[in-house]
mmCIF file of C-alpha atoms and ligand atoms in Angstrom:
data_model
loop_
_atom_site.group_PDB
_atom_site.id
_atom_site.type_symbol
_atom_site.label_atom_id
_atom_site.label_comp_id
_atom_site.label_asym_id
_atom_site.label_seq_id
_atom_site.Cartn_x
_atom_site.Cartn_y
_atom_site.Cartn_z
ATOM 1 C CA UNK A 1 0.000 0.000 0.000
ATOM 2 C CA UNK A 2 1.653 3.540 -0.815
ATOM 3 C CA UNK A 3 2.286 5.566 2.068
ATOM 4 C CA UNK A 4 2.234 9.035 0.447
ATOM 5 C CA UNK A 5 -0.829 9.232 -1.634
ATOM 6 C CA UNK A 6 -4.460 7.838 -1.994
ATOM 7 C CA UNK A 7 -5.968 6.194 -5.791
ATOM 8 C CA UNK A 8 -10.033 6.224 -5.534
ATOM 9 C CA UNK A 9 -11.603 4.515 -8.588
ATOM 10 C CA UNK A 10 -14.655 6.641 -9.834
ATOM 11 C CA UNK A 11 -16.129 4.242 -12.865
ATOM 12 C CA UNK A 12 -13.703 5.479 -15.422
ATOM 13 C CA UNK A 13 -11.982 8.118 -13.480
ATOM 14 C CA UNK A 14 -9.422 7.521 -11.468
ATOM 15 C CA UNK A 15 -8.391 10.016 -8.707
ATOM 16 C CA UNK A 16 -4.833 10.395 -7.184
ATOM 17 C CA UNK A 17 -4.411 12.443 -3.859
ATOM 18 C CA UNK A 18 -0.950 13.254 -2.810
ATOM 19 C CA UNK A 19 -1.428 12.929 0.464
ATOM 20 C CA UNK A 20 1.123 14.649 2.636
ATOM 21 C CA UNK A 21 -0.911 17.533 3.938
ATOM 22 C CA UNK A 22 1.438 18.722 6.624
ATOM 23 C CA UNK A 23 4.123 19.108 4.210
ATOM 24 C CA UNK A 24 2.044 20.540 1.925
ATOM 25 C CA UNK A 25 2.100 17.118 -0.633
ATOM 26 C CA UNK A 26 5.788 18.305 -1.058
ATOM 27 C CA UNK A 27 7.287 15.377 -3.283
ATOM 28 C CA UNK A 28 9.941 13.412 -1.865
ATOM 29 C CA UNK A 29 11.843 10.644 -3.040
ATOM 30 C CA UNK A 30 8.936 8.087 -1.740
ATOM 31 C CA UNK A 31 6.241 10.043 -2.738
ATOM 32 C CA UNK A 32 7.814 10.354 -6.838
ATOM 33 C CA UNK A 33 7.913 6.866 -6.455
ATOM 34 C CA UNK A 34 4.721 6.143 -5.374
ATOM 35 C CA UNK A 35 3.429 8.729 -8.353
ATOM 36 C CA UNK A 36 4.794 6.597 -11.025
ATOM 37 C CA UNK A 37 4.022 3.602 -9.539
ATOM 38 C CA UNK A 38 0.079 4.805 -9.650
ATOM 39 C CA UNK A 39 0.523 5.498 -13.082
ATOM 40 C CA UNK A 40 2.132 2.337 -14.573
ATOM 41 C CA UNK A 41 -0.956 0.757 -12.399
ATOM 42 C CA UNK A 42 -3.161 2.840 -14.058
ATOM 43 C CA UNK A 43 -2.051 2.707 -17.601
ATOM 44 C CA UNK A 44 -2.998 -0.871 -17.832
ATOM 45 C CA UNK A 45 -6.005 -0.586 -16.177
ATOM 46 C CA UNK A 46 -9.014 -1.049 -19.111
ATOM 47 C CA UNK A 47 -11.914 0.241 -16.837
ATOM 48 C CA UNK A 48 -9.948 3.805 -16.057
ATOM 49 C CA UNK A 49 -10.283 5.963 -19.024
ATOM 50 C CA UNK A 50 -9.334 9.858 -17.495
ATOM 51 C CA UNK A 51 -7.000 10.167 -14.450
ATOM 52 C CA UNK A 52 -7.165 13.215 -12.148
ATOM 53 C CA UNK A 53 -4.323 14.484 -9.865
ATOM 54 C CA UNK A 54 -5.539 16.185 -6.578
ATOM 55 C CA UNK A 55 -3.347 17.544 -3.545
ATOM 56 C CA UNK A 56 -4.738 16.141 -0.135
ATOM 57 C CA UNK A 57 -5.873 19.196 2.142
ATOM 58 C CA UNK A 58 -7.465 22.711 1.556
ATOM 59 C CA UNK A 59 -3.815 24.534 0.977
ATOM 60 C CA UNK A 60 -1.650 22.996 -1.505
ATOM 61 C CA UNK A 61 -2.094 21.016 -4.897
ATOM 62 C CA UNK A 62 2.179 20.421 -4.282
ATOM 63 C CA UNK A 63 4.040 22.776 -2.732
ATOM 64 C CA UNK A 64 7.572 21.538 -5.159
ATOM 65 C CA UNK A 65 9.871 18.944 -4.772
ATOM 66 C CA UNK A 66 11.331 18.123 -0.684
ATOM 67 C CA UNK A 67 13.180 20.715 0.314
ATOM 68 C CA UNK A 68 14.731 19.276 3.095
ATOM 69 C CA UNK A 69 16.084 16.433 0.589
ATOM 70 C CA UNK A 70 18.268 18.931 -1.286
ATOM 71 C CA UNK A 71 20.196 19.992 2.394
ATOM 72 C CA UNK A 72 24.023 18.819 1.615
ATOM 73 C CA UNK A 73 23.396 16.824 -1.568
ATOM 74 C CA UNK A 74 25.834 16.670 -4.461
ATOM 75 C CA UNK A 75 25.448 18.047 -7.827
ATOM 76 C CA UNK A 76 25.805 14.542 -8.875
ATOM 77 C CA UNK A 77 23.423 13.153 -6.560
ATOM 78 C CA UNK A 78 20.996 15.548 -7.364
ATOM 79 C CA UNK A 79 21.578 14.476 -10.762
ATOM 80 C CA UNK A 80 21.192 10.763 -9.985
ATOM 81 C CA UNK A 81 17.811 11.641 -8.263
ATOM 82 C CA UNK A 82 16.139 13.794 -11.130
ATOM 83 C CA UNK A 83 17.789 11.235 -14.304
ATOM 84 C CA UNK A 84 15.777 8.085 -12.267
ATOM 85 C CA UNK A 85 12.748 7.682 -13.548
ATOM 86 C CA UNK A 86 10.884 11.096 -14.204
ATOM 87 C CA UNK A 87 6.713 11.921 -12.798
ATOM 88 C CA UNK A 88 7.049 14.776 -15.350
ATOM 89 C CA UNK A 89 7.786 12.908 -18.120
ATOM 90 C CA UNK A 90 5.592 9.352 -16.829
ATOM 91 C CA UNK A 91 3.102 12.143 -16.599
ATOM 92 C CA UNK A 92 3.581 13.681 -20.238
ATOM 93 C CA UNK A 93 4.062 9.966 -21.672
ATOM 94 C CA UNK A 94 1.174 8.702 -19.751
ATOM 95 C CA UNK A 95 -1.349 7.286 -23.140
ATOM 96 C CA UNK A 96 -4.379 8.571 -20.813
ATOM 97 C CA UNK A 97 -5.799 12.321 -20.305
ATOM 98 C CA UNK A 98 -4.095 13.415 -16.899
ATOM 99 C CA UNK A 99 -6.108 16.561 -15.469
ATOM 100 C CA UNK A 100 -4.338 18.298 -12.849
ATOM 101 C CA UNK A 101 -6.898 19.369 -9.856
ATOM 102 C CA UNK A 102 -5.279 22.226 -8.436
ATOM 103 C CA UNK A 103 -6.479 23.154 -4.977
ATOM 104 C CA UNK A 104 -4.063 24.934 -3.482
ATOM 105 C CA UNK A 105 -0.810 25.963 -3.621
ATOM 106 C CA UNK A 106 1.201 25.057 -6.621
ATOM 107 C CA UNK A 107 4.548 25.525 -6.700
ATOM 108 C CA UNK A 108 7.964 24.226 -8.173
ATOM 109 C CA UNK A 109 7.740 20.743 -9.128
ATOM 110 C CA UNK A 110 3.655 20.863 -8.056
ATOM 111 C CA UNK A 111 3.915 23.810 -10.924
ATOM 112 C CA UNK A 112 5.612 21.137 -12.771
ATOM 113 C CA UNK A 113 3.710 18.318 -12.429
ATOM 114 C CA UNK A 114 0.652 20.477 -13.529
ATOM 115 C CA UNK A 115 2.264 21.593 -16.871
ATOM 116 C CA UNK A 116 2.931 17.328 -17.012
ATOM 117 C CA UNK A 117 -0.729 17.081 -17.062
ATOM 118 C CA UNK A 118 -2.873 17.842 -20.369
ATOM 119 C CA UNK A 119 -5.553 20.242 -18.433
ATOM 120 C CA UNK A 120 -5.497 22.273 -15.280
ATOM 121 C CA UNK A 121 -8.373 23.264 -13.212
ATOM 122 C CA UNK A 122 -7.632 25.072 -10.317
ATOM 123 C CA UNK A 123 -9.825 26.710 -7.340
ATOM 124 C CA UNK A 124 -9.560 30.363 -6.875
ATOM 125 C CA UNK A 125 -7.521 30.053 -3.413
ATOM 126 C CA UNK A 126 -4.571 28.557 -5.953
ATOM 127 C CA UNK A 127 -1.341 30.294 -6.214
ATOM 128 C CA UNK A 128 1.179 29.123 -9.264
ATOM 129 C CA UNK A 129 4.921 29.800 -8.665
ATOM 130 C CA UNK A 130 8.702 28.473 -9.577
ATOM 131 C CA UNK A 131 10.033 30.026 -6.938
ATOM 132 C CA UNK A 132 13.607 27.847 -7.620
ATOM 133 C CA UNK A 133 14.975 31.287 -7.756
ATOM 134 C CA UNK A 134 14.928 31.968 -4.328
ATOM 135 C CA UNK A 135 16.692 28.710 -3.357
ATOM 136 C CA UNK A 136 19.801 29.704 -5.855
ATOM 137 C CA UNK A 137 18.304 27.019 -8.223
ATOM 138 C CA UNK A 138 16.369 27.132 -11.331
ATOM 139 C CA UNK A 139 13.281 24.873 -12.558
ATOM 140 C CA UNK A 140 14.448 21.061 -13.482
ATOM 141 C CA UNK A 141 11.441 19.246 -13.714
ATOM 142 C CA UNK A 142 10.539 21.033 -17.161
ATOM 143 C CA UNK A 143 9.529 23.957 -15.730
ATOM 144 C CA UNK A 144 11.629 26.091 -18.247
ATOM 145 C CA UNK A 145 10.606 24.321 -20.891
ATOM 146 C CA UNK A 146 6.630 23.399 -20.223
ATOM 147 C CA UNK A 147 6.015 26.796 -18.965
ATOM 148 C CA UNK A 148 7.245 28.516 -21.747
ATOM 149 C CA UNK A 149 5.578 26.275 -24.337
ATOM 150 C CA UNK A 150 2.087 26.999 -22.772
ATOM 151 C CA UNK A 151 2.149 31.132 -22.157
ATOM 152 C CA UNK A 152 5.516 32.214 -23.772
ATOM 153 C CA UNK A 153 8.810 33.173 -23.074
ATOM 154 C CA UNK A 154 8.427 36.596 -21.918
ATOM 155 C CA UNK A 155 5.670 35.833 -19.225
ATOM 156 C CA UNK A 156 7.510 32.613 -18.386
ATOM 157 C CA UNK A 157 10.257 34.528 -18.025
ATOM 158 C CA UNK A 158 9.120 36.657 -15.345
ATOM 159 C CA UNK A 159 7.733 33.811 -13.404
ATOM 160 C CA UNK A 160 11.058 32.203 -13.147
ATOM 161 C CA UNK A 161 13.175 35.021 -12.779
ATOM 162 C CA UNK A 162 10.836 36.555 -10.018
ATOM 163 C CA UNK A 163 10.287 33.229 -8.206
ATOM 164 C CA UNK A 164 7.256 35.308 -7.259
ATOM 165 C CA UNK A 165 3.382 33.733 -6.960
ATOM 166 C CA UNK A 166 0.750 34.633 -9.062
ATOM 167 C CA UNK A 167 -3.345 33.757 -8.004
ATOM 168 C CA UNK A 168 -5.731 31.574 -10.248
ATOM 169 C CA UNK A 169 -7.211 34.438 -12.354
ATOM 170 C CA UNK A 170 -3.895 35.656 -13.145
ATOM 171 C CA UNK A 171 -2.631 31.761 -14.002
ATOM 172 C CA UNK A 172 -5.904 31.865 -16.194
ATOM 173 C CA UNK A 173 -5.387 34.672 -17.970
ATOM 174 C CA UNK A 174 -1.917 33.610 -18.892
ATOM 175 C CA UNK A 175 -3.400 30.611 -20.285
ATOM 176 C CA UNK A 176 -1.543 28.426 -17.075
ATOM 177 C CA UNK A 177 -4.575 26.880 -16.480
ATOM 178 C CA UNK A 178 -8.219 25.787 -18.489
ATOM 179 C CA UNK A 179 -10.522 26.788 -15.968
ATOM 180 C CA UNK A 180 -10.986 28.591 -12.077
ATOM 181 C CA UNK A 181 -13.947 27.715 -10.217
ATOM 182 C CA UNK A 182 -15.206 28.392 -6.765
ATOM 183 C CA UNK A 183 -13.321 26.636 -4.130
ATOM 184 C CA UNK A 184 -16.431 24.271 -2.992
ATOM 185 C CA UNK A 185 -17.148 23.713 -6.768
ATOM 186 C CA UNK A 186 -13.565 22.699 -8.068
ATOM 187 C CA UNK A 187 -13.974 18.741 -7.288
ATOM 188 C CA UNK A 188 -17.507 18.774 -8.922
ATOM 189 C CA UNK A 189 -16.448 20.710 -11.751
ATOM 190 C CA UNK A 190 -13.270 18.406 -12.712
ATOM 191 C CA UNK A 191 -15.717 15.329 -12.243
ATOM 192 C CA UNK A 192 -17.854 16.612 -14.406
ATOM 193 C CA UNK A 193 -14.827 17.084 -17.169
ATOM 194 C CA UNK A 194 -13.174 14.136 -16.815
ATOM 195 C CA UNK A 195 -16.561 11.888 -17.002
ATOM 196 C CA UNK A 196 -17.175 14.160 -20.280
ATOM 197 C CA UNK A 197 -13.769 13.022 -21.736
ATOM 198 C CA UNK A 198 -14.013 9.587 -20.441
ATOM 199 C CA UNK A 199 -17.498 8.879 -22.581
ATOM 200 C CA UNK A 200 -14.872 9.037 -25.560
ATOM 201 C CA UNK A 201 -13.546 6.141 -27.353
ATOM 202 C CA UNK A 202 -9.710 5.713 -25.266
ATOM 203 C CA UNK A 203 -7.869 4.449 -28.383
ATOM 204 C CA UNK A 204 -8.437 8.119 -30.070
ATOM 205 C CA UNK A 205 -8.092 9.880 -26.463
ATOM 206 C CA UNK A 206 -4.663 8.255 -26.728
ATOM 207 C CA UNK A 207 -4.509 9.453 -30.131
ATOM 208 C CA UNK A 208 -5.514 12.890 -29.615
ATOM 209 C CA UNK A 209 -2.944 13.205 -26.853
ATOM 210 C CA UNK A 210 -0.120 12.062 -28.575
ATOM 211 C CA UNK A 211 -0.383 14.277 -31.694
ATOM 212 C CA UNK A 212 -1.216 17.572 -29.589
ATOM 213 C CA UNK A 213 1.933 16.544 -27.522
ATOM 214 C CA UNK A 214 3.744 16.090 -30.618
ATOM 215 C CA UNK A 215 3.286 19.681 -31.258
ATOM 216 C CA UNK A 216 5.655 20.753 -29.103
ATOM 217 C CA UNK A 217 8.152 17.804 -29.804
ATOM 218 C CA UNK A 218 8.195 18.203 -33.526
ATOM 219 C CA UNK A 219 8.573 20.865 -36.323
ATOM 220 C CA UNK A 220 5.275 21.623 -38.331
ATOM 221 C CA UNK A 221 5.698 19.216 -41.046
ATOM 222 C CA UNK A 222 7.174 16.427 -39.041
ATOM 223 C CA UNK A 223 3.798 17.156 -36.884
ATOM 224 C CA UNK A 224 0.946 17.278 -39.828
ATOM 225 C CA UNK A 225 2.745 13.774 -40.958
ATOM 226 C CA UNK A 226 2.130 12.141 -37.713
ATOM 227 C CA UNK A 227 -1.018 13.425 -37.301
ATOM 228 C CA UNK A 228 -2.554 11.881 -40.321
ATOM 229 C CA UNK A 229 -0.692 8.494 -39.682
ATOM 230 C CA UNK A 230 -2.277 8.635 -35.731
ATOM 231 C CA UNK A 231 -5.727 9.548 -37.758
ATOM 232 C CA UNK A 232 -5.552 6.462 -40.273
ATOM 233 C CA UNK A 233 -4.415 4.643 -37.292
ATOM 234 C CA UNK A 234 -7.924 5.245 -35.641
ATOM 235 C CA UNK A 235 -9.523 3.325 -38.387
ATOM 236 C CA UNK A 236 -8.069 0.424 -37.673
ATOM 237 C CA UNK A 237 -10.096 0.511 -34.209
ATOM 238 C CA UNK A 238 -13.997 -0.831 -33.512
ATOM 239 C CA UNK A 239 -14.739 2.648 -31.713
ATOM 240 C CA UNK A 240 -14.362 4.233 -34.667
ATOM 241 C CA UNK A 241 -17.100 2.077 -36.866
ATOM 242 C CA UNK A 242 -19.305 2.581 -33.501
ATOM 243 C CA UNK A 243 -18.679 6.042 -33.724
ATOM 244 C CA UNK A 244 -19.496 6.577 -37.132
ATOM 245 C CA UNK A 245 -22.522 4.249 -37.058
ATOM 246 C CA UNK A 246 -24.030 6.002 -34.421
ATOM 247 C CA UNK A 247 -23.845 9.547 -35.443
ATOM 248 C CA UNK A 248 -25.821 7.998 -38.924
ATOM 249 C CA UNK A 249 -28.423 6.033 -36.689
ATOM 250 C CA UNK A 250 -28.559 9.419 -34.532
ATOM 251 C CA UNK A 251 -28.003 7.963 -30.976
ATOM 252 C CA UNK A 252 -24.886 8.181 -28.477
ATOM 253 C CA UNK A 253 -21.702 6.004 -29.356
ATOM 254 C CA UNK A 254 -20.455 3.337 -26.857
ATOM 255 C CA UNK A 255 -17.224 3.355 -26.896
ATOM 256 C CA UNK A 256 -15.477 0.062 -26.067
ATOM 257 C CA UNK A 257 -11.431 0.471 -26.181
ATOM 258 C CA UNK A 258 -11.154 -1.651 -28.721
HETATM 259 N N1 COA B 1 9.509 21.059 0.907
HETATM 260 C C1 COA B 1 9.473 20.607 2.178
HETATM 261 N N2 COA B 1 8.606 21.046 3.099
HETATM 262 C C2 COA B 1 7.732 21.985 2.724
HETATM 263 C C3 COA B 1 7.695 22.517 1.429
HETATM 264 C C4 COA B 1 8.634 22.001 0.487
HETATM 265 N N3 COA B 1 8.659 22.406 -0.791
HETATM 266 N N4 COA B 1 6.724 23.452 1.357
HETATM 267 C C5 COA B 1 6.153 23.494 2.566
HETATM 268 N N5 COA B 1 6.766 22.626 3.412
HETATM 269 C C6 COA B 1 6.464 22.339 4.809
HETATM 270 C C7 COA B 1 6.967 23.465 5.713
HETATM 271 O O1 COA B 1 8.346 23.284 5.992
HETATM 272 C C8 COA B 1 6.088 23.251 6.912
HETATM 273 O O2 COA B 1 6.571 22.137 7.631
HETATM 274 P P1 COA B 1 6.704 22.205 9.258
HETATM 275 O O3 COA B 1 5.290 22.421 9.732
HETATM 276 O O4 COA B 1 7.250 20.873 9.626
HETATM 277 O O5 COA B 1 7.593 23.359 9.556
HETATM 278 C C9 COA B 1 4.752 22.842 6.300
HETATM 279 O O6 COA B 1 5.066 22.358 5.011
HETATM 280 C C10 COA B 1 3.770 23.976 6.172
HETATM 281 O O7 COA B 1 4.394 25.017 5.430
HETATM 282 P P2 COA B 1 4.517 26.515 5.959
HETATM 283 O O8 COA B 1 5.711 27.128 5.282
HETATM 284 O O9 COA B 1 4.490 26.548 7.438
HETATM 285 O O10 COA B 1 3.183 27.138 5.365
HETATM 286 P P3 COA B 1 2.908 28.677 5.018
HETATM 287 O O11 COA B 1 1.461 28.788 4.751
HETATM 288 O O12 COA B 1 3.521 29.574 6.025
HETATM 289 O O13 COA B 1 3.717 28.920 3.635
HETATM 290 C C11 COA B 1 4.427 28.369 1.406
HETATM 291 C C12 COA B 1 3.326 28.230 2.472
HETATM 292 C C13 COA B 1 4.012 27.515 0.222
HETATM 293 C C14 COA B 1 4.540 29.842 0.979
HETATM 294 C C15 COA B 1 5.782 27.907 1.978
HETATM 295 O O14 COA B 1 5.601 26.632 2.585
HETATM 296 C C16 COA B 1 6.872 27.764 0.954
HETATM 297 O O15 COA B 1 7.423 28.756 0.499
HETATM 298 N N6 COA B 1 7.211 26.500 0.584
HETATM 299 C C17 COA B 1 8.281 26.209 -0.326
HETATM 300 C C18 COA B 1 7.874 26.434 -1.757
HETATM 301 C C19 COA B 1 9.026 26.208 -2.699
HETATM 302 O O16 COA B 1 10.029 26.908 -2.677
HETATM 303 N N7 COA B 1 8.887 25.194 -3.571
HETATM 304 C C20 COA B 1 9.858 24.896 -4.585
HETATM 305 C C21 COA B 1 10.833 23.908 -4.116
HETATM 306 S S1 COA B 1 12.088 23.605 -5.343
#
């Protein structure tokens, strides 16, 4: 059983709660383990279609990687730590839609781990930050890269060179995150999102993900080229004759996985 974080089954949806409140669901070495261990579980799980990500308590999504962990460690240590096995990218290369529930603070690698997700929904008590800075250390969990894919370099920028916090409508209207709602509405709200998504045939979710991902990992013709071949490539799936046989018979597809 992990120690540092909860997995409820909803139906399809499965919810993970990092669940170290009084440390503000900082990540440690136990609790990054734990993470990816939830998601190799969950990736070959058939009935879990969507997965949320949730921060245990009313304060913090993740307040950033342990910093008590970094005290006295070696450059190479550090770098022994962060080249094992990566949340951010078993988050990115995870073949499900990962939406980050952000209740609370959400800082460094909790920052990070957000961008690893496809869509953020945050309540309006959350606060966004890399505040590396301050520590005499920058991002290294992608924040340099993630963040500046999804609002640009200047306004990335300033969030990493400041190390300073911004609030939900701020990380909104930077395009940080998809959607703010009301603090007592955020969990219904994401449920409600991820059920929506989860109604969808999983072989094009996967799809879908992988060639909006590819965006940022490719140049503009290497990405139109994969995106027709992960098109054709839903063809070859049942979901897709289901899909297309029910819009002509006018009722709701049920998609199977397969
Ligand atoms: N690593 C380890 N412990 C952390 C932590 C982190 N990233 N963030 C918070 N905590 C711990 C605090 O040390 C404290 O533990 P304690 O009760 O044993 O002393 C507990 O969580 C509560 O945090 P506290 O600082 O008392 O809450 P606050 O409301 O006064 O401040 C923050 C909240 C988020 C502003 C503050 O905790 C903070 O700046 N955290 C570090 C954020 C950061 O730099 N993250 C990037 C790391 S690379």
């Amino acid at each position: 059983m992990p120690e540092n974080i909860l997995i409820d089954r909803l139906g399809r949806i499965a919810k993970i709660t990092i669940n170290r409140p009084d440390k503000l669901n900082a990540l440690n070495i136990k609790t990054r383990q734990e993470l990816a261990e939830a998601l190799d579980e969950l990736r070959v799980d058939d009935e879990i279609r969507v997965v949320v990500i949730t921060g245990a308590g009313e304060k913090a999504f993740v307040a950033g990687a342990d910093i008590n962990e970094f005290a006295g460690r070696t450059a190479v240590q550090q770098r022994t730590v962060m080249k094992a096995r990566s949340i951010f990218t078993a988050a990115e290369d995870f073949p499900k839609p990962l939406i980050a529930m952000i209740n609370g603070f959400c800082l460094g690698g909790g920052c990070e781990l957000a961008l690893s997700c496809d869509i953020r929904i945050a309540g309006e008590r959350a606060r966004f930050g890399q505040p590396e800075i301050n520590l005499g250390i920058i991002p290294g969990g992608g924040g340099t890269q993630r963040l500046t894919r999804l609002i640009g370099e200047g306004k990335a920028m300033q969030i990493i060179l400041t190390g300073e916090m911004i609030d939900a409508q701020e990380a909104w209207r930077l395009g940080l995150v998809n959607e703010v709602h009301p603090v007592d509405q955020l969990e219904e709200k994401t449920m409600e999102l991820a059920a929506k998504i989860a109604e969808k045939s999983p072989i094009a979710l996967s799809m879908a993900k992988t060639a909006v991902k590819n965006a940022a990992r490719m140049n503009l013709r290497e990405g139109l080229d994969s995106e027709i071949d992960l098109f054709a490539l839903c063809f070859s799936s049942e979901d897709k004759e289901e899909g297309v046989r029910a819009f002509i018979e006018k009722r709701k597809a049920d998609f199977k996985g397969r």
